[in-house]
Coordinates of N, CA, C and O in Angstrom, one line a residue:
X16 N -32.7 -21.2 -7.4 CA -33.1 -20.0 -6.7 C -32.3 -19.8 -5.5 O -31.4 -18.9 -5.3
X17 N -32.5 -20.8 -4.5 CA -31.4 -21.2 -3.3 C -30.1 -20.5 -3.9 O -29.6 -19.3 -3.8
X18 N -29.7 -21.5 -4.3 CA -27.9 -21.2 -5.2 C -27.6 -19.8 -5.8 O -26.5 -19.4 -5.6
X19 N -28.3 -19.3 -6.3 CA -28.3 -17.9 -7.0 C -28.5 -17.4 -5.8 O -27.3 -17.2 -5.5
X20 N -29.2 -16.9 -4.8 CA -29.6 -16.5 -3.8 C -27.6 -16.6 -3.0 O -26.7 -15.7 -2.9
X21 N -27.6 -17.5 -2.7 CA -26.3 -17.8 -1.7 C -24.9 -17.2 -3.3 O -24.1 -16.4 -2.8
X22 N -24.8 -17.4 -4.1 CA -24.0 -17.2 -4.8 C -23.6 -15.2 -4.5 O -22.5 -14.7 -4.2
X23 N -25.1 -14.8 -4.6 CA -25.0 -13.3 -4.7 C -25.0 -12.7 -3.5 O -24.9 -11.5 -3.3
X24 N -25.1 -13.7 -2.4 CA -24.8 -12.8 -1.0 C -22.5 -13.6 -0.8 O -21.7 -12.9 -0.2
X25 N -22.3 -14.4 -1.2 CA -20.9 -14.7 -1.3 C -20.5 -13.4 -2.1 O -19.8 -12.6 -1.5
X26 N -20.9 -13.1 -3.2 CA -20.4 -11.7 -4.1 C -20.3 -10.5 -3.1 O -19.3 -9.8 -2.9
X27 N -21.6 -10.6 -2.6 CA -21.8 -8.8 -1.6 C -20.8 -9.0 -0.6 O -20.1 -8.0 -0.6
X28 N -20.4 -10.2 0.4 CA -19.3 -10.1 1.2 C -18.1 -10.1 0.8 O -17.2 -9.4 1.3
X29 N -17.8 -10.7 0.1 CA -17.1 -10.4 -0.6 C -16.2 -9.1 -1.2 O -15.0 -8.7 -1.1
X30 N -17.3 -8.5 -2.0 CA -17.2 -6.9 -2.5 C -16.8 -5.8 -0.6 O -16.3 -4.7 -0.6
X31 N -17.2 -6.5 0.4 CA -17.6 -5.9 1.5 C -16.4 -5.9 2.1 O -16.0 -4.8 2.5
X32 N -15.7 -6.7 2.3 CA -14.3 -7.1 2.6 C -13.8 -6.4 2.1 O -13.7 -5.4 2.8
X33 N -13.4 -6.3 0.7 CA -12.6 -6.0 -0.1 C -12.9 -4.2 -0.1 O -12.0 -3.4 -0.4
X34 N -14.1 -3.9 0.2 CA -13.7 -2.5 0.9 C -13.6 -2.3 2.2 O -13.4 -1.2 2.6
X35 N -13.6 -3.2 2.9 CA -13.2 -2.0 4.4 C -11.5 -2.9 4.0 O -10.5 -2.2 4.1
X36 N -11.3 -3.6 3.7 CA -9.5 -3.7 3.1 C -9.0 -2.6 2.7 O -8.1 -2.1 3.5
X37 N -9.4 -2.0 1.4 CA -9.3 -0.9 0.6 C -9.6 0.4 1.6 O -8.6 1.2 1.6
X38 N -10.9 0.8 2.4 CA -10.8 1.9 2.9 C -10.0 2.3 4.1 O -9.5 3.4 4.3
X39 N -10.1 0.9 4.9 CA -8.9 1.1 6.4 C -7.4 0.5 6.2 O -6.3 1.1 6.5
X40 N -7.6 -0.4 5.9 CA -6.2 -1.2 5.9 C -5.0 -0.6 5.3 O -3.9 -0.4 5.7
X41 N -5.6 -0.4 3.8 CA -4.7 -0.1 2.9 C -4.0 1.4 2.9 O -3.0 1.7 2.3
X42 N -5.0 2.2 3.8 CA -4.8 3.4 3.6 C -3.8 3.9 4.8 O -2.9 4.7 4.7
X43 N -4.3 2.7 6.1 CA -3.8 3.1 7.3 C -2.2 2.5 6.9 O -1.3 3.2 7.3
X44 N -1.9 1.4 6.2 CA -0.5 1.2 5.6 C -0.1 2.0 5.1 O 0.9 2.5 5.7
X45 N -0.6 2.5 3.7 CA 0.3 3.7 3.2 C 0.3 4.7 3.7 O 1.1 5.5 3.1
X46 N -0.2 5.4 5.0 CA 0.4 6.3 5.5 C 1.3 6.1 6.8 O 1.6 7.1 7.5
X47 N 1.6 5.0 7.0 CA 2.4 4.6 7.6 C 3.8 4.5 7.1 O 4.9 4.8 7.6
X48 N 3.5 3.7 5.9 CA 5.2 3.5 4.3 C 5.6 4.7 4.5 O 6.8 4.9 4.8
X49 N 4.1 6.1 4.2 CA 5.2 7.2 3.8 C 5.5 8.2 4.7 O 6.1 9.1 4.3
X50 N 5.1 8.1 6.2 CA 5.9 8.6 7.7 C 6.9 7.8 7.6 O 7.9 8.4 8.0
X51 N 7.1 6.3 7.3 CA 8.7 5.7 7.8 C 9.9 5.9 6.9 O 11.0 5.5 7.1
X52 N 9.5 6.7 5.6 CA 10.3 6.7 4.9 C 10.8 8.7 5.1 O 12.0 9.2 5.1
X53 N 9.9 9.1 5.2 CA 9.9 10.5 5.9 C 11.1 10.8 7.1 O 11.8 11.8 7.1
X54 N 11.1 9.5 8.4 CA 11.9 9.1 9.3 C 13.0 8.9 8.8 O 13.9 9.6 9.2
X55 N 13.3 8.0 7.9 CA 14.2 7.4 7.0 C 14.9 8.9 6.3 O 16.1 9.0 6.7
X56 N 14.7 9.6 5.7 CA 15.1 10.6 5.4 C 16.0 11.3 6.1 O 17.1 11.8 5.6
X57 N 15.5 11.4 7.3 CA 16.3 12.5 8.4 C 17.4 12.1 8.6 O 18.1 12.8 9.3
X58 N 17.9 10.7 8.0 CA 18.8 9.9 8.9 C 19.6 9.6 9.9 O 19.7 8.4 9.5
X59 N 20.4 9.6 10.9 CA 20.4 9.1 11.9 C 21.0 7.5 11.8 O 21.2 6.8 10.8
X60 N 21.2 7.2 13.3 CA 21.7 5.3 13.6 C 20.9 4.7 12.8 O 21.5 4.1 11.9
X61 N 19.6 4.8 12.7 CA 18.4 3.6 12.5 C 17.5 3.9 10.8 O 16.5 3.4 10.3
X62 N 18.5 4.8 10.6 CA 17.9 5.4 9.1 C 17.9 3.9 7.9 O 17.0 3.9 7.0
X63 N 19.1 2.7 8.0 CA 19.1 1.7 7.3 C 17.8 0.3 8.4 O 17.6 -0.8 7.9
X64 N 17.3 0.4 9.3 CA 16.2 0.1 9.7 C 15.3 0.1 9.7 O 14.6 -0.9 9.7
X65 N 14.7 2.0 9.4 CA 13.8 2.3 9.1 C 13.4 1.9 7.4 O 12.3 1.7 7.0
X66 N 14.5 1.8 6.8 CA 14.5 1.9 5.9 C 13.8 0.2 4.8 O 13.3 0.1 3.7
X67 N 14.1 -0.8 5.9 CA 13.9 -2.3 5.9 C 12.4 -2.4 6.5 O 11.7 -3.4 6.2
X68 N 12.0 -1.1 7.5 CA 11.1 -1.5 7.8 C 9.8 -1.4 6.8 O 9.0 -2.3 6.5
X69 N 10.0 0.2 6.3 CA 9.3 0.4 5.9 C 9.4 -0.6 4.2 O 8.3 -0.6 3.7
X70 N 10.4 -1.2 3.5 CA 10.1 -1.8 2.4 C 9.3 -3.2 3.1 O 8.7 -3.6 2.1
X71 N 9.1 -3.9 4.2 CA 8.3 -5.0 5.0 C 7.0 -4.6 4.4 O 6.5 -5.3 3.5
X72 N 6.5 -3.4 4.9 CA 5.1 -2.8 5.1 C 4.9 -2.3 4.0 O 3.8 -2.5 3.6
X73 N 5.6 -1.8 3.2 CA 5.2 -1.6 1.4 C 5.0 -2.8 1.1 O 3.8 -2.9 0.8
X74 N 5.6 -4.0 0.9 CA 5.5 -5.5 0.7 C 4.0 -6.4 1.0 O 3.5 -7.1 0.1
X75 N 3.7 -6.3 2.3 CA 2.6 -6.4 3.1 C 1.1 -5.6 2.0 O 0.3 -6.1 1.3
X76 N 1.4 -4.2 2.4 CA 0.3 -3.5 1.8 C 0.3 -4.0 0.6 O -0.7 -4.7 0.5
X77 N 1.2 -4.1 -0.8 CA 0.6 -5.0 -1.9 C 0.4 -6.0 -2.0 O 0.0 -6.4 -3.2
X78 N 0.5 -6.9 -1.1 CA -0.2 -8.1 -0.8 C -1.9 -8.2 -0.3 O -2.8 -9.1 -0.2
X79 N -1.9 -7.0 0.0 CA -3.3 -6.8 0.8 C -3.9 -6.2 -0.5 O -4.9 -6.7 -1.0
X80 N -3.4 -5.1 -1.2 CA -4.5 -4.9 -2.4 C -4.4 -5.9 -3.5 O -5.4 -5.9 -4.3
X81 N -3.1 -6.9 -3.7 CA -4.0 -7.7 -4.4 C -5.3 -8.8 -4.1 O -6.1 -9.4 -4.8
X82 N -4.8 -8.7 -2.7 CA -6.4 -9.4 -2.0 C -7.3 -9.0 -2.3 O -8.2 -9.7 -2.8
X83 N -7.4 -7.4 -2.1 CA -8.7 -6.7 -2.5 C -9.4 -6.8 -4.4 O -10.5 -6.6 -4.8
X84 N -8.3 -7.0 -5.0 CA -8.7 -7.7 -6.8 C -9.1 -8.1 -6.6 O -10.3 -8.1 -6.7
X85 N -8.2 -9.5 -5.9 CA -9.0 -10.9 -6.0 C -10.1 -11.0 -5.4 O -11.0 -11.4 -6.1
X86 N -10.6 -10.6 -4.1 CA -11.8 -10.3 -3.4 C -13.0 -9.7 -4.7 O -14.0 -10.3 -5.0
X87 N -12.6 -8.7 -5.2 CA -13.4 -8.0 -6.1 C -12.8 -7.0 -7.0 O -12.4 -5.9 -6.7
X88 N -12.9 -7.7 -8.5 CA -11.8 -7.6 -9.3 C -12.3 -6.0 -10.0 O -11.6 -5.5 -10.8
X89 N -13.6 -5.5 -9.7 CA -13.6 -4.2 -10.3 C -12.9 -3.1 -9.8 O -12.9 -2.0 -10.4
X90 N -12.2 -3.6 -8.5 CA -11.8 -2.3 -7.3 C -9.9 -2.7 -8.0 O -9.3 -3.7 -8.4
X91 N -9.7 -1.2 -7.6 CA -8.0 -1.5 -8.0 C -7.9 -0.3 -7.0 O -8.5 0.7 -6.9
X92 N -6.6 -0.8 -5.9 CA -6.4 -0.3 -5.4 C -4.9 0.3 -5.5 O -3.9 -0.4 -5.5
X93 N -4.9 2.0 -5.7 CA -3.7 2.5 -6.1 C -2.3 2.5 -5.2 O -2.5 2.4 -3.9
X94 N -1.3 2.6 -5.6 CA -0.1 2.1 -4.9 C -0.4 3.7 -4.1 O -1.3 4.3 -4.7
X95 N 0.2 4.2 -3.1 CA 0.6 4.9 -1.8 C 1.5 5.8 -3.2 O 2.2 5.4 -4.1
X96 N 1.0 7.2 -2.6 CA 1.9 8.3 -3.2 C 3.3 8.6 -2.8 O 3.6 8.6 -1.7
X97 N 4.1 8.7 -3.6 CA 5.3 8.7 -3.6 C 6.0 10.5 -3.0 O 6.2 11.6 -3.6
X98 N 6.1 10.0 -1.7 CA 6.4 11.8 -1.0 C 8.1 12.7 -1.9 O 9.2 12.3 -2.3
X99 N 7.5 13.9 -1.9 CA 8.6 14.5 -2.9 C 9.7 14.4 -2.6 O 10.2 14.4 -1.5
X100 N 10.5 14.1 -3.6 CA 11.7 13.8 -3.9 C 13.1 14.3 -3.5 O 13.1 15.4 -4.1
X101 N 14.2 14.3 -2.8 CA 15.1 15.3 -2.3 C 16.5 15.0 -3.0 O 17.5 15.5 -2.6
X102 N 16.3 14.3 -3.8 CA 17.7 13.4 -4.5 C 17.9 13.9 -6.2 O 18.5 13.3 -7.0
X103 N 17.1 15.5 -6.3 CA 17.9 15.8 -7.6 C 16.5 15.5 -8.5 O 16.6 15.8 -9.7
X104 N 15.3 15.0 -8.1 CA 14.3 15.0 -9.1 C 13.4 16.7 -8.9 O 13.7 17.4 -7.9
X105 N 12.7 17.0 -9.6 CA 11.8 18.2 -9.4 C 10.2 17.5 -8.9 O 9.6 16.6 -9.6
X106 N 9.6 17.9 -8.0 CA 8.6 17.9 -7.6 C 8.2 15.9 -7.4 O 8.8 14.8 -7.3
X107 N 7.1 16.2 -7.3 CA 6.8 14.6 -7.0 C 7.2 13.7 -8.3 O 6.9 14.2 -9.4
X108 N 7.8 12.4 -8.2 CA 8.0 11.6 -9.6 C 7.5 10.4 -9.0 O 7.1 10.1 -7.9
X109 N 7.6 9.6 -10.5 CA 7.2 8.0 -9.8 C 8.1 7.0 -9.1 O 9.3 7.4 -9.1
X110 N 8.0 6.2 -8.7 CA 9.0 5.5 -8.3 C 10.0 5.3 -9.6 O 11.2 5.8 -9.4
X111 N 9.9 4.7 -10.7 CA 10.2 3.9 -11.6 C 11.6 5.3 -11.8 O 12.8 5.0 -11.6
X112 N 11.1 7.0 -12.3 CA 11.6 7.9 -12.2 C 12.6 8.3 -11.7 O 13.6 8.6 -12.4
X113 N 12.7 8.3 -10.3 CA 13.3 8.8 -9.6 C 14.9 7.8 -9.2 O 15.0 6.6 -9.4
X114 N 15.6 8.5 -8.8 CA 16.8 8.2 -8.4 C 16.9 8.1 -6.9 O 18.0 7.9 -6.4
X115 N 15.7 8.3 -6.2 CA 16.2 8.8 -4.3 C 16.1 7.1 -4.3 O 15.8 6.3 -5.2
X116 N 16.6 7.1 -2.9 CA 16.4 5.6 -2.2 C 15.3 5.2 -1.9 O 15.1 4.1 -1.3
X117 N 14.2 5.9 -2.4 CA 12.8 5.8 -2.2 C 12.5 5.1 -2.9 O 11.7 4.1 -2.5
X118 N 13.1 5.2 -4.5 CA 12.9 4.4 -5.5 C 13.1 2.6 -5.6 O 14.2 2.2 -5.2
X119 N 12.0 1.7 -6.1 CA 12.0 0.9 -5.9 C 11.9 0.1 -7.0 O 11.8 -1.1 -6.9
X120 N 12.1 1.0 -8.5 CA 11.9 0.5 -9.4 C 13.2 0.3 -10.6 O 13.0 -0.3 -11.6

């Protein structure tokens, strides 16, 4: 009873983590990836900077949602939308799709 008892409150924190991961973290990263890649666009000196920085922080962030599986493997947390394309694709594509420097696949 004890054990089952402590078992299912490890689950709830668990699950608990693994959302404020998912609701703040992950979200406040991807919209971060996709303003520095936005920056990165305009180009300029620092456009090959911006451009390192933001693949760091895309890197980071899927390290954080696979925490959030592992934390709690019913939640999947979706990759960061891929902002429209200016390199000859039509409208928004996927990474794997697309030909911009955006692409990482």
């Amino acid at each position: 009873m004890v054990l089952e008892t402590l078992l299912a409150s490890a689950a709830l924190d668990r699950r608990r983590v693994a959302q404020d991961l998912h609701d703040d973290t992950v979200q406040v990263l991807s919209a971060v990836t996709v303003e520095l890649e936005l920056l990165r666009r305009r180009g300029g000196e620092h456009a090959d900077w911006l451009g390192r920085l933001r693949d760091h922080l895309q890197s980071a962030n899927e390290r954080i949602r696979d925490m959030v599986a592992d934390l709690d493997p019913g939640r999947r947390c979706a990759p960061p939308s891929v902002p429209p394309c200016r390199s000859g694709c039509s409208g928004r594509r996927s990474r794997r799709a697309c030909s911009s420097p955006w692409s990482t696949g």
